[in-house]
Amino acid sequence: MKSEYVVIGLGRFGMSVAKTLIQNGHEVLAIDKDEHTVQEISSDATYAVQIDSTDEMALEQLGIHKYAHAIVGIGEDLQASILTTLLLKEMEVGRITAKAKDEHHGKVLSKIGATMLSFQNEIWGNG
């Protein structure tokens, strides 16, 4: 079954997850604040957009609420990770998987709406 995913934060983790989803035939909206990173995946992803994921208006304009599953791959910028996860929850995205830097970060993400956590030492995808 083909699904639509949004992957936010295209570091090693996010890029690996996005590429694996694409290889498995899923549609992917890839988001990152870095233009070079967005260009890198733009030929493979269904959509690739450079925005600040903490910008609520930008997320709304992309129709984020239509996606059933969002993966937040932001790990180092805790504030951006937490705010992005909170915005996705408020926009009623069905499932939110978030990358957590450590156990404390994971607890915060769970309390604000992440339905699944991935810790930095876990490996997803093929990368």
mmCIF file of C-alpha atoms in Angstrom:
data_model
loop_
_atom_site.group_PDB
_atom_site.id
_atom_site.type_symbol
_atom_site.label_atom_id
_atom_site.label_comp_id
_atom_site.label_asym_id
_atom_site.label_seq_id
_atom_site.Cartn_x
_atom_site.Cartn_y
_atom_site.Cartn_z
ATOM 1 C CA MET A 1 0.000 0.000 0.000
ATOM 2 C CA LYS A 2 1.407 3.349 -1.071
ATOM 3 C CA SER A 3 1.351 6.036 1.604
ATOM 4 C CA GLU A 4 2.249 9.691 1.867
ATOM 5 C CA TYR A 5 4.879 10.742 4.377
ATOM 6 C CA VAL A 6 6.431 14.027 5.390
ATOM 7 C CA VAL A 7 10.046 13.874 6.537
ATOM 8 C CA ILE A 8 11.292 16.974 8.343
ATOM 9 C CA GLY A 9 15.012 17.384 8.940
ATOM 10 C CA LEU A 10 17.227 15.791 6.320
ATOM 11 C CA GLY A 11 20.404 15.006 8.218
ATOM 12 C CA ARG A 12 21.735 11.432 8.067
ATOM 13 C CA PHE A 13 18.694 9.992 9.837
ATOM 14 C CA GLY A 14 16.029 11.946 7.952
ATOM 15 C CA MET A 15 17.713 11.509 4.569
ATOM 16 C CA SER A 16 18.046 7.757 5.130
ATOM 17 C CA VAL A 17 14.387 7.426 6.138
ATOM 18 C CA ALA A 18 13.216 9.558 3.190
ATOM 19 C CA LYS A 19 15.269 7.577 0.664
ATOM 20 C CA THR A 20 14.069 4.253 2.067
ATOM 21 C CA LEU A 21 10.432 5.371 1.869
ATOM 22 C CA ILE A 22 10.958 6.572 -1.718
ATOM 23 C CA GLN A 23 12.646 3.287 -2.702
ATOM 24 C CA ASN A 24 9.648 1.429 -1.282
ATOM 25 C CA GLY A 25 7.300 3.391 -3.539
ATOM 26 C CA HIS A 26 5.891 5.863 -1.041
ATOM 27 C CA GLU A 27 5.266 9.522 -1.764
ATOM 28 C CA VAL A 28 7.487 11.766 0.334
ATOM 29 C CA LEU A 29 7.388 15.457 1.126
ATOM 30 C CA ALA A 30 10.966 16.199 2.237
ATOM 31 C CA ILE A 31 11.546 19.352 4.296
ATOM 32 C CA ASP A 32 14.746 20.945 5.532
ATOM 33 C CA LYS A 33 15.920 24.459 6.337
ATOM 34 C CA ASP A 34 19.082 23.994 4.236
ATOM 35 C CA GLU A 35 18.670 24.683 0.517
ATOM 36 C CA HIS A 36 21.606 22.459 -0.507
ATOM 37 C CA THR A 37 20.134 19.482 1.369
ATOM 38 C CA VAL A 38 16.738 20.030 -0.256
ATOM 39 C CA GLN A 39 18.380 20.149 -3.704
ATOM 40 C CA GLU A 40 20.123 16.850 -2.955
ATOM 41 C CA ILE A 41 16.829 14.973 -2.556
ATOM 42 C CA SER A 42 14.637 17.018 -4.907
ATOM 43 C CA SER A 43 15.016 14.660 -7.876
ATOM 44 C CA ASP A 44 13.884 11.645 -5.815
ATOM 45 C CA ALA A 45 11.225 12.979 -3.440
ATOM 46 C CA THR A 46 7.672 13.674 -4.555
ATOM 47 C CA TYR A 47 8.133 17.184 -3.174
ATOM 48 C CA ALA A 48 11.172 18.798 -1.567
ATOM 49 C CA VAL A 49 10.821 22.134 0.170
ATOM 50 C CA GLN A 50 13.161 24.467 2.021
ATOM 51 C CA ILE A 51 11.351 25.972 5.011
ATOM 52 C CA ASP A 52 11.827 26.505 8.715
ATOM 53 C CA SER A 53 9.699 23.745 10.241
ATOM 54 C CA THR A 54 9.009 25.917 13.287
ATOM 55 C CA ASP A 55 7.109 28.358 11.043
ATOM 56 C CA GLU A 56 3.473 27.414 11.576
ATOM 57 C CA MET A 57 2.233 29.383 8.549
ATOM 58 C CA ALA A 58 4.731 27.663 6.240
ATOM 59 C CA LEU A 59 3.623 24.229 7.455
ATOM 60 C CA GLU A 60 -0.036 25.152 6.998
ATOM 61 C CA GLN A 61 0.608 26.358 3.440
ATOM 62 C CA LEU A 62 2.136 22.962 2.630
ATOM 63 C CA GLY A 63 -1.021 21.206 3.819
ATOM 64 C CA ILE A 64 0.825 19.221 6.477
ATOM 65 C CA HIS A 65 -2.480 18.284 8.120
ATOM 66 C CA LYS A 66 -3.242 16.050 5.101
ATOM 67 C CA TYR A 67 -0.355 13.701 5.865
ATOM 68 C CA ALA A 68 -1.063 10.606 7.929
ATOM 69 C CA HIS A 69 2.538 10.183 9.104
ATOM 70 C CA ALA A 70 5.305 12.677 9.791
ATOM 71 C CA ILE A 71 8.875 11.810 10.674
ATOM 72 C CA VAL A 72 10.790 14.518 12.538
ATOM 73 C CA GLY A 73 14.481 13.873 11.965
ATOM 74 C CA ILE A 74 15.713 16.942 13.821
ATOM 75 C CA GLY A 75 18.044 15.723 16.550
ATOM 76 C CA GLU A 76 20.548 18.366 17.576
ATOM 77 C CA ASP A 77 18.335 21.468 17.687
ATOM 78 C CA LEU A 78 16.109 20.460 20.592
ATOM 79 C CA GLN A 79 13.977 23.595 20.426
ATOM 80 C CA ALA A 80 13.219 23.081 16.724
ATOM 81 C CA SER A 81 12.530 19.379 17.300
ATOM 82 C CA ILE A 82 10.090 20.044 20.131
ATOM 83 C CA LEU A 83 8.314 22.961 18.455
ATOM 84 C CA THR A 84 7.992 21.105 15.140
ATOM 85 C CA THR A 85 6.531 18.048 16.891
ATOM 86 C CA LEU A 86 4.085 20.245 18.811
ATOM 87 C CA LEU A 87 2.968 22.030 15.624
ATOM 88 C CA LEU A 88 2.410 18.696 13.856
ATOM 89 C CA LYS A 89 0.286 17.498 16.778
ATOM 90 C CA GLU A 90 -1.745 20.717 16.774
ATOM 91 C CA MET A 91 -2.282 20.286 13.014
ATOM 92 C CA GLU A 92 -3.642 16.806 13.738
ATOM 93 C CA VAL A 93 -1.091 14.772 11.803
ATOM 94 C CA GLY A 94 -2.073 11.170 12.584
ATOM 95 C CA ARG A 95 1.289 9.607 13.452
ATOM 96 C CA ILE A 96 4.405 11.470 14.449
ATOM 97 C CA THR A 97 7.716 9.661 14.681
ATOM 98 C CA ALA A 98 10.418 11.832 16.190
ATOM 99 C CA LYS A 99 14.148 11.400 16.573
ATOM 100 C CA ALA A 100 15.204 11.911 20.189
ATOM 101 C CA LYS A 101 18.688 12.916 21.267
ATOM 102 C CA ASP A 102 18.352 11.160 24.627
ATOM 103 C CA GLU A 103 15.803 9.796 27.096
ATOM 104 C CA HIS A 104 14.831 13.241 28.463
ATOM 105 C CA HIS A 105 14.263 14.629 24.973
ATOM 106 C CA GLY A 106 12.211 11.515 24.208
ATOM 107 C CA LYS A 107 9.984 12.058 27.250
ATOM 108 C CA VAL A 108 9.230 15.621 26.174
ATOM 109 C CA LEU A 109 8.474 14.526 22.600
ATOM 110 C CA SER A 110 6.112 11.801 23.861
ATOM 111 C CA LYS A 111 4.259 14.202 26.146
ATOM 112 C CA ILE A 112 3.642 16.701 23.344
ATOM 113 C CA GLY A 113 2.421 14.194 20.801
ATOM 114 C CA ALA A 114 5.091 11.976 19.258
ATOM 115 C CA THR A 115 3.517 8.545 18.838
ATOM 116 C CA MET A 116 6.823 6.802 18.168
ATOM 117 C CA LEU A 117 10.419 7.644 19.078
ATOM 118 C CA SER A 118 13.732 6.809 17.492
ATOM 119 C CA PHE A 119 16.858 7.422 19.517
ATOM 120 C CA GLN A 120 20.040 8.628 17.845
ATOM 121 C CA ASN A 121 21.789 5.308 18.268
ATOM 122 C CA GLU A 122 19.042 3.444 16.398
ATOM 123 C CA ILE A 123 19.457 2.958 12.670
ATOM 124 C CA TRP A 124 16.583 3.313 10.203
ATOM 125 C CA GLY A 125 16.634 2.697 6.515
ATOM 126 C CA ASN A 126 19.674 1.639 4.558
ATOM 127 C CA GLY A 127 21.977 4.560 5.411
#
